């Protein structure tokens, strides 16, 4: 079965530092890949998605992610963290070989940003 | 913009009560989903529906049922609430198979406490 692993339940950075949140998937066929963000007491909001058009995907709020097939990874990055980036981030996959849009989510990574 | 709304942001119920969580989307989406979110476990799929009156079990359906009488509305029912159902419940919707690469749009969530 399809699965996704997010390494690190918590990541702490200083304001202005690089943000790197890791996501690895298990699949022999590259799936559709997503990053969602959840701010406190809110639902999930789509940051970006990979659909095979380009391996480097740019999203909202200055985030981007690179699909690396050889590493089965889809890590999320942002060059310079801002206080407002403090939130929980979820990586999700959707297999391409199924006719139905069922997402499988990682367990989430909470990003803490200190001044 | 896609809007997914949930009937309550916070709900407190007693053990044994029947609980209804309502979700409405305004984008004519075929697919609707119910997840529960618990710390360290990410999002887990309870039930989903790909058409009116159609429903499928997700990964953790035990103790829950659903109803979809109209395309825009998807209800989650806890027949007899128990304390281990205390959680955040998230509703999501997505378009048909041919659209938007399976992106799901989320509601704000209902935080349910069962005493």
mmCIF file of C-alpha atoms in Angstrom:
data_model
loop_
_atom_site.group_PDB
_atom_site.id
_atom_site.type_symbol
_atom_site.label_atom_id
_atom_site.label_comp_id
_atom_site.label_asym_id
_atom_site.label_seq_id
_atom_site.Cartn_x
_atom_site.Cartn_y
_atom_site.Cartn_z
ATOM 1 C CA UNK A 1 0.000 0.000 0.000
ATOM 2 C CA UNK A 2 1.040 3.544 -0.675
ATOM 3 C CA UNK A 3 2.663 5.320 2.258
ATOM 4 C CA UNK A 4 4.392 8.580 2.993
ATOM 5 C CA UNK A 5 6.976 9.351 5.664
ATOM 6 C CA UNK A 6 7.701 12.745 7.103
ATOM 7 C CA UNK A 7 10.986 12.791 8.963
ATOM 8 C CA UNK A 8 10.794 14.838 12.143
ATOM 9 C CA UNK A 9 7.580 15.634 13.982
ATOM 10 C CA UNK A 10 9.010 19.049 14.919
ATOM 11 C CA UNK A 11 11.464 21.319 13.117
ATOM 12 C CA UNK A 12 12.776 24.505 14.706
ATOM 13 C CA UNK A 13 14.380 27.337 12.751
ATOM 14 C CA UNK A 14 15.249 30.952 13.367
ATOM 15 C CA UNK A 15 13.541 33.706 11.448
ATOM 16 C CA UNK A 16 15.420 34.195 8.169
ATOM 17 C CA UNK A 17 16.902 30.702 8.146
ATOM 18 C CA UNK A 18 16.330 28.028 5.529
ATOM 19 C CA UNK A 19 13.300 25.798 6.009
ATOM 20 C CA UNK A 20 13.596 22.141 4.980
ATOM 21 C CA UNK A 21 10.773 19.705 5.653
ATOM 22 C CA UNK A 22 11.304 16.149 4.471
ATOM 23 C CA UNK A 23 8.860 13.816 2.745
ATOM 24 C CA UNK A 24 9.505 10.376 1.270
ATOM 25 C CA UNK A 25 6.964 8.162 -0.439
ATOM 26 C CA UNK A 26 6.824 4.467 -1.193
ATOM 27 C CA UNK A 27 5.688 3.622 -4.679
ATOM 28 C CA UNK A 28 7.165 2.048 -7.779
ATOM 29 C CA UNK A 29 5.160 4.459 -9.923
ATOM 30 C CA UNK A 30 5.603 8.140 -9.042
ATOM 31 C CA UNK A 31 2.353 9.332 -7.522
ATOM 32 C CA UNK A 32 0.762 12.734 -7.423
ATOM 33 C CA UNK A 33 2.318 14.578 -4.451
ATOM 34 C CA UNK A 34 1.019 17.412 -2.319
ATOM 35 C CA UNK A 35 2.074 19.646 0.527
ATOM 36 C CA UNK A 36 -0.616 21.118 2.749
ATOM 37 C CA UNK A 37 -0.263 23.644 5.582
ATOM 38 C CA UNK A 38 -2.446 23.920 8.652
ATOM 39 C CA UNK A 39 -2.385 27.085 10.725
ATOM 40 C CA UNK A 40 -3.621 26.881 14.327
ATOM 41 C CA UNK A 41 -7.323 26.086 14.606
ATOM 42 C CA UNK A 42 -7.816 25.983 10.860
ATOM 43 C CA UNK A 43 -8.301 23.387 8.147
ATOM 44 C CA UNK A 44 -5.656 22.364 5.645
ATOM 45 C CA UNK A 45 -4.641 24.632 2.794
ATOM 46 C CA UNK A 46 -2.834 23.462 -0.331
ATOM 47 C CA UNK A 47 0.728 24.814 -0.608
ATOM 48 C CA UNK A 48 1.744 23.087 -3.827
ATOM 49 C CA UNK A 49 1.345 19.921 -5.856
ATOM 50 C CA UNK A 50 3.415 17.761 -8.190
ATOM 51 C CA UNK A 51 1.648 16.358 -11.217
ATOM 52 C CA UNK A 52 4.672 15.489 -13.407
ATOM 53 C CA UNK A 53 4.789 18.709 -15.407
ATOM 54 C CA UNK A 54 8.022 19.876 -13.733
ATOM 55 C CA UNK A 55 10.170 18.415 -10.988
ATOM 56 C CA UNK A 56 10.616 21.756 -9.187
ATOM 57 C CA UNK A 57 7.253 22.998 -8.033
ATOM 58 C CA UNK A 58 6.634 26.490 -6.718
ATOM 59 C CA UNK A 59 3.830 27.090 -4.287
ATOM 60 C CA UNK A 60 2.319 29.868 -2.258
ATOM 61 C CA UNK A 61 4.071 31.923 0.420
ATOM 62 C CA UNK A 62 7.530 31.384 -1.104
ATOM 63 C CA UNK A 63 7.609 27.608 -0.632
ATOM 64 C CA UNK A 64 8.826 25.164 -3.224
ATOM 65 C CA UNK A 65 9.405 21.420 -3.448
ATOM 66 C CA UNK A 66 11.524 19.232 -5.672
ATOM 67 C CA UNK A 67 10.449 15.821 -6.865
ATOM 68 C CA UNK A 68 13.376 13.362 -6.957
ATOM 69 C CA UNK A 69 12.377 10.012 -8.365
ATOM 70 C CA UNK A 70 15.701 8.356 -7.554
ATOM 71 C CA UNK A 71 15.291 9.264 -3.889
ATOM 72 C CA UNK A 72 11.466 8.875 -3.803
ATOM 73 C CA UNK A 73 11.405 12.245 -2.114
ATOM 74 C CA UNK A 74 9.430 15.471 -2.275
ATOM 75 C CA UNK A 75 11.059 17.771 0.284
ATOM 76 C CA UNK A 76 9.597 21.202 0.996
ATOM 77 C CA UNK A 77 11.885 24.232 1.237
ATOM 78 C CA UNK A 78 11.762 27.967 1.780
ATOM 79 C CA UNK A 79 14.925 30.092 1.630
ATOM 80 C CA UNK A 80 14.035 32.403 4.501
ATOM 81 C CA UNK A 81 11.597 31.557 7.297
ATOM 82 C CA UNK A 82 9.110 34.077 8.584
ATOM 83 C CA UNK A 83 7.270 34.041 11.877
ATOM 84 C CA UNK A 84 3.990 33.542 10.026
ATOM 85 C CA UNK A 85 5.279 30.226 8.614
ATOM 86 C CA UNK A 86 4.864 28.615 12.023
ATOM 87 C CA UNK A 87 2.290 25.907 11.353
ATOM 88 C CA UNK A 88 1.910 22.184 10.773
ATOM 89 C CA UNK A 89 2.824 20.835 7.361
ATOM 90 C CA UNK A 90 1.500 17.644 5.805
ATOM 91 C CA UNK A 91 2.823 15.752 2.836
ATOM 92 C CA UNK A 92 0.285 13.633 0.936
ATOM 93 C CA UNK A 93 0.347 11.208 -1.978
ATOM 94 C CA UNK A 94 -2.264 9.985 -4.418
ATOM 95 C CA UNK A 95 -1.441 6.890 -6.454
ATOM 96 C CA UNK A 96 -1.723 7.278 -10.213
ATOM 97 C CA UNK A 97 -2.928 3.765 -10.860
ATOM 98 C CA UNK A 98 -6.211 4.144 -8.997
ATOM 99 C CA UNK A 99 -9.298 5.658 -10.475
ATOM 100 C CA UNK A 100 -10.302 7.380 -7.294
ATOM 101 C CA UNK A 101 -8.809 10.400 -5.602
ATOM 102 C CA UNK A 102 -7.818 9.020 -2.244
ATOM 103 C CA UNK A 103 -4.983 10.854 -0.536
ATOM 104 C CA UNK A 104 -2.631 9.251 1.962
ATOM 105 C CA UNK A 105 -1.211 11.734 4.446
ATOM 106 C CA UNK A 106 1.999 11.766 6.401
ATOM 107 C CA UNK A 107 1.919 12.296 10.148
ATOM 108 C CA UNK A 108 2.824 15.953 9.840
ATOM 109 C CA UNK A 109 5.740 18.193 10.797
ATOM 110 C CA UNK A 110 5.266 21.153 13.086
ATOM 111 C CA UNK A 111 7.458 24.089 12.100
ATOM 112 C CA UNK A 112 8.533 26.366 14.936
ATOM 113 C CA UNK A 113 10.049 29.747 14.039
ATOM 114 C CA UNK A 114 11.935 31.713 16.663
ATOM 115 C CA UNK A 115 12.800 35.425 16.448
ATOM 116 C CA UNK B 1 -12.999 30.021 -4.422
ATOM 117 C CA UNK B 2 -14.041 26.622 -3.185
ATOM 118 C CA UNK B 3 -15.827 26.814 0.097
ATOM 119 C CA UNK B 4 -16.172 23.868 2.418
ATOM 120 C CA UNK B 5 -18.058 24.644 5.579
ATOM 121 C CA UNK B 6 -18.620 22.568 8.683
ATOM 122 C CA UNK B 7 -21.570 23.062 10.980
ATOM 123 C CA UNK B 8 -19.626 23.593 14.206
ATOM 124 C CA UNK B 9 -16.084 24.613 15.118
ATOM 125 C CA UNK B 10 -16.340 23.207 18.645
ATOM 126 C CA UNK B 11 -18.668 20.563 20.016
ATOM 127 C CA UNK B 12 -18.965 18.959 23.450
ATOM 128 C CA UNK B 13 -21.038 15.802 23.831
ATOM 129 C CA UNK B 14 -21.571 13.132 26.433
ATOM 130 C CA UNK B 15 -20.718 9.457 26.134
ATOM 131 C CA UNK B 16 -23.510 7.538 24.433
ATOM 132 C CA UNK B 17 -25.004 10.531 22.626
ATOM 133 C CA UNK B 18 -25.698 10.430 18.902
ATOM 134 C CA UNK B 19 -23.610 13.086 17.173
ATOM 135 C CA UNK B 20 -24.041 14.618 13.721
ATOM 136 C CA UNK B 21 -21.266 16.520 12.000
ATOM 137 C CA UNK B 22 -22.358 18.333 8.870
ATOM 138 C CA UNK B 23 -20.264 19.387 5.897
ATOM 139 C CA UNK B 24 -21.349 21.446 2.900
ATOM 140 C CA UNK B 25 -19.378 22.362 -0.235
ATOM 141 C CA UNK B 26 -20.375 24.896 -2.856
ATOM 142 C CA UNK B 27 -18.321 23.822 -5.877
ATOM 143 C CA UNK B 28 -20.445 20.978 -7.219
ATOM 144 C CA UNK B 29 -17.707 18.477 -6.315
ATOM 145 C CA UNK B 30 -18.434 14.791 -6.772
ATOM 146 C CA UNK B 31 -16.141 13.539 -4.022
ATOM 147 C CA UNK B 32 -16.357 14.216 -0.315
ATOM 148 C CA UNK B 33 -14.297 12.920 2.588
ATOM 149 C CA UNK B 34 -14.274 12.747 6.373
ATOM 150 C CA UNK B 35 -10.973 12.564 8.275
ATOM 151 C CA UNK B 36 -10.038 12.618 11.883
ATOM 152 C CA UNK B 37 -6.834 14.285 12.986
ATOM 153 C CA UNK B 38 -4.958 13.264 16.105
ATOM 154 C CA UNK B 39 -1.521 14.427 17.303
ATOM 155 C CA UNK B 40 1.254 12.240 15.934
ATOM 156 C CA UNK B 41 -1.110 10.299 13.690
ATOM 157 C CA UNK B 42 -1.778 12.836 10.966
ATOM 158 C CA UNK B 43 -5.054 12.600 9.071
ATOM 159 C CA UNK B 44 -6.852 9.290 8.878
ATOM 160 C CA UNK B 45 -9.681 8.674 6.449
ATOM 161 C CA UNK B 46 -12.965 7.601 8.038
ATOM 162 C CA UNK B 47 -15.363 7.495 5.071
ATOM 163 C CA UNK B 48 -15.617 8.958 1.622
ATOM 164 C CA UNK B 49 -18.265 9.359 -1.035
ATOM 165 C CA UNK B 50 -17.878 9.684 -4.798
ATOM 166 C CA UNK B 51 -21.537 10.270 -5.609
ATOM 167 C CA UNK B 52 -24.865 10.970 -3.993
ATOM 168 C CA UNK B 53 -26.012 8.040 -1.853
ATOM 169 C CA UNK B 54 -22.673 6.294 -2.426
ATOM 170 C CA UNK B 55 -20.223 5.735 0.410
ATOM 171 C CA UNK B 56 -17.032 3.809 0.972
ATOM 172 C CA UNK B 57 -15.194 2.913 4.143
ATOM 173 C CA UNK B 58 -11.860 4.505 4.720
ATOM 174 C CA UNK B 59 -9.137 3.312 7.033
ATOM 175 C CA UNK B 60 -10.932 3.755 10.369
ATOM 176 C CA UNK B 61 -14.721 3.450 9.854
ATOM 177 C CA UNK B 62 -15.525 1.655 13.101
ATOM 178 C CA UNK B 63 -17.946 3.602 15.280
ATOM 179 C CA UNK B 64 -18.946 5.962 12.456
ATOM 180 C CA UNK B 65 -21.477 6.110 9.676
ATOM 181 C CA UNK B 66 -22.148 8.668 6.939
ATOM 182 C CA UNK B 67 -24.960 10.016 4.859
ATOM 183 C CA UNK B 68 -24.962 11.755 1.504
ATOM 184 C CA UNK B 69 -28.496 12.559 0.366
ATOM 185 C CA UNK B 70 -27.508 15.641 -1.671
ATOM 186 C CA UNK B 71 -24.395 16.280 -3.705
ATOM 187 C CA UNK B 72 -23.275 19.262 -1.643
ATOM 188 C CA UNK B 73 -23.779 17.761 1.809
ATOM 189 C CA UNK B 74 -21.920 14.954 3.572
ATOM 190 C CA UNK B 75 -22.743 14.067 7.157
ATOM 191 C CA UNK B 76 -20.696 12.093 9.644
ATOM 192 C CA UNK B 77 -22.626 10.278 12.353
ATOM 193 C CA UNK B 78 -21.357 8.933 15.627
ATOM 194 C CA UNK B 79 -24.115 6.522 16.646
ATOM 195 C CA UNK B 80 -23.015 6.351 20.271
ATOM 196 C CA UNK B 81 -20.185 8.699 21.067
ATOM 197 C CA UNK B 82 -17.279 7.440 23.128
ATOM 198 C CA UNK B 83 -14.369 9.242 24.746
ATOM 199 C CA UNK B 84 -11.891 7.770 22.242
ATOM 200 C CA UNK B 85 -13.731 9.686 19.519
ATOM 201 C CA UNK B 86 -12.574 12.965 20.992
ATOM 202 C CA UNK B 87 -10.674 14.450 18.065
ATOM 203 C CA UNK B 88 -10.527 17.059 15.329
ATOM 204 C CA UNK B 89 -12.761 16.126 12.398
ATOM 205 C CA UNK B 90 -12.001 17.511 8.957
ATOM 206 C CA UNK B 91 -14.219 17.413 5.906
ATOM 207 C CA UNK B 92 -12.848 17.741 2.368
ATOM 208 C CA UNK B 93 -14.132 17.730 -1.186
ATOM 209 C CA UNK B 94 -12.639 17.277 -4.641
ATOM 210 C CA UNK B 95 -13.769 17.325 -8.231
ATOM 211 C CA UNK B 96 -14.333 14.455 -10.625
ATOM 212 C CA UNK B 97 -11.594 12.096 -11.755
ATOM 213 C CA UNK B 98 -10.606 14.257 -14.686
ATOM 214 C CA UNK B 99 -10.138 17.488 -12.780
ATOM 215 C CA UNK B 100 -7.489 19.233 -10.734
ATOM 216 C CA UNK B 101 -5.178 16.271 -10.196
ATOM 217 C CA UNK B 102 -7.001 15.077 -7.138
ATOM 218 C CA UNK B 103 -6.598 18.234 -5.065
ATOM 219 C CA UNK B 104 -8.790 18.180 -1.984
ATOM 220 C CA UNK B 105 -10.250 21.295 -0.386
ATOM 221 C CA UNK B 106 -10.728 21.278 3.352
ATOM 222 C CA UNK B 107 -13.197 22.777 5.772
ATOM 223 C CA UNK B 108 -12.046 24.506 8.988
ATOM 224 C CA UNK B 109 -12.600 21.427 11.147
ATOM 225 C CA UNK B 110 -14.786 20.520 14.109
ATOM 226 C CA UNK B 111 -13.089 19.899 17.413
ATOM 227 C CA UNK B 112 -15.242 17.320 19.186
ATOM 228 C CA UNK B 113 -14.887 16.547 22.871
ATOM 229 C CA UNK B 114 -16.735 13.560 24.292
ATOM 230 C CA UNK B 115 -17.060 13.590 28.077
#
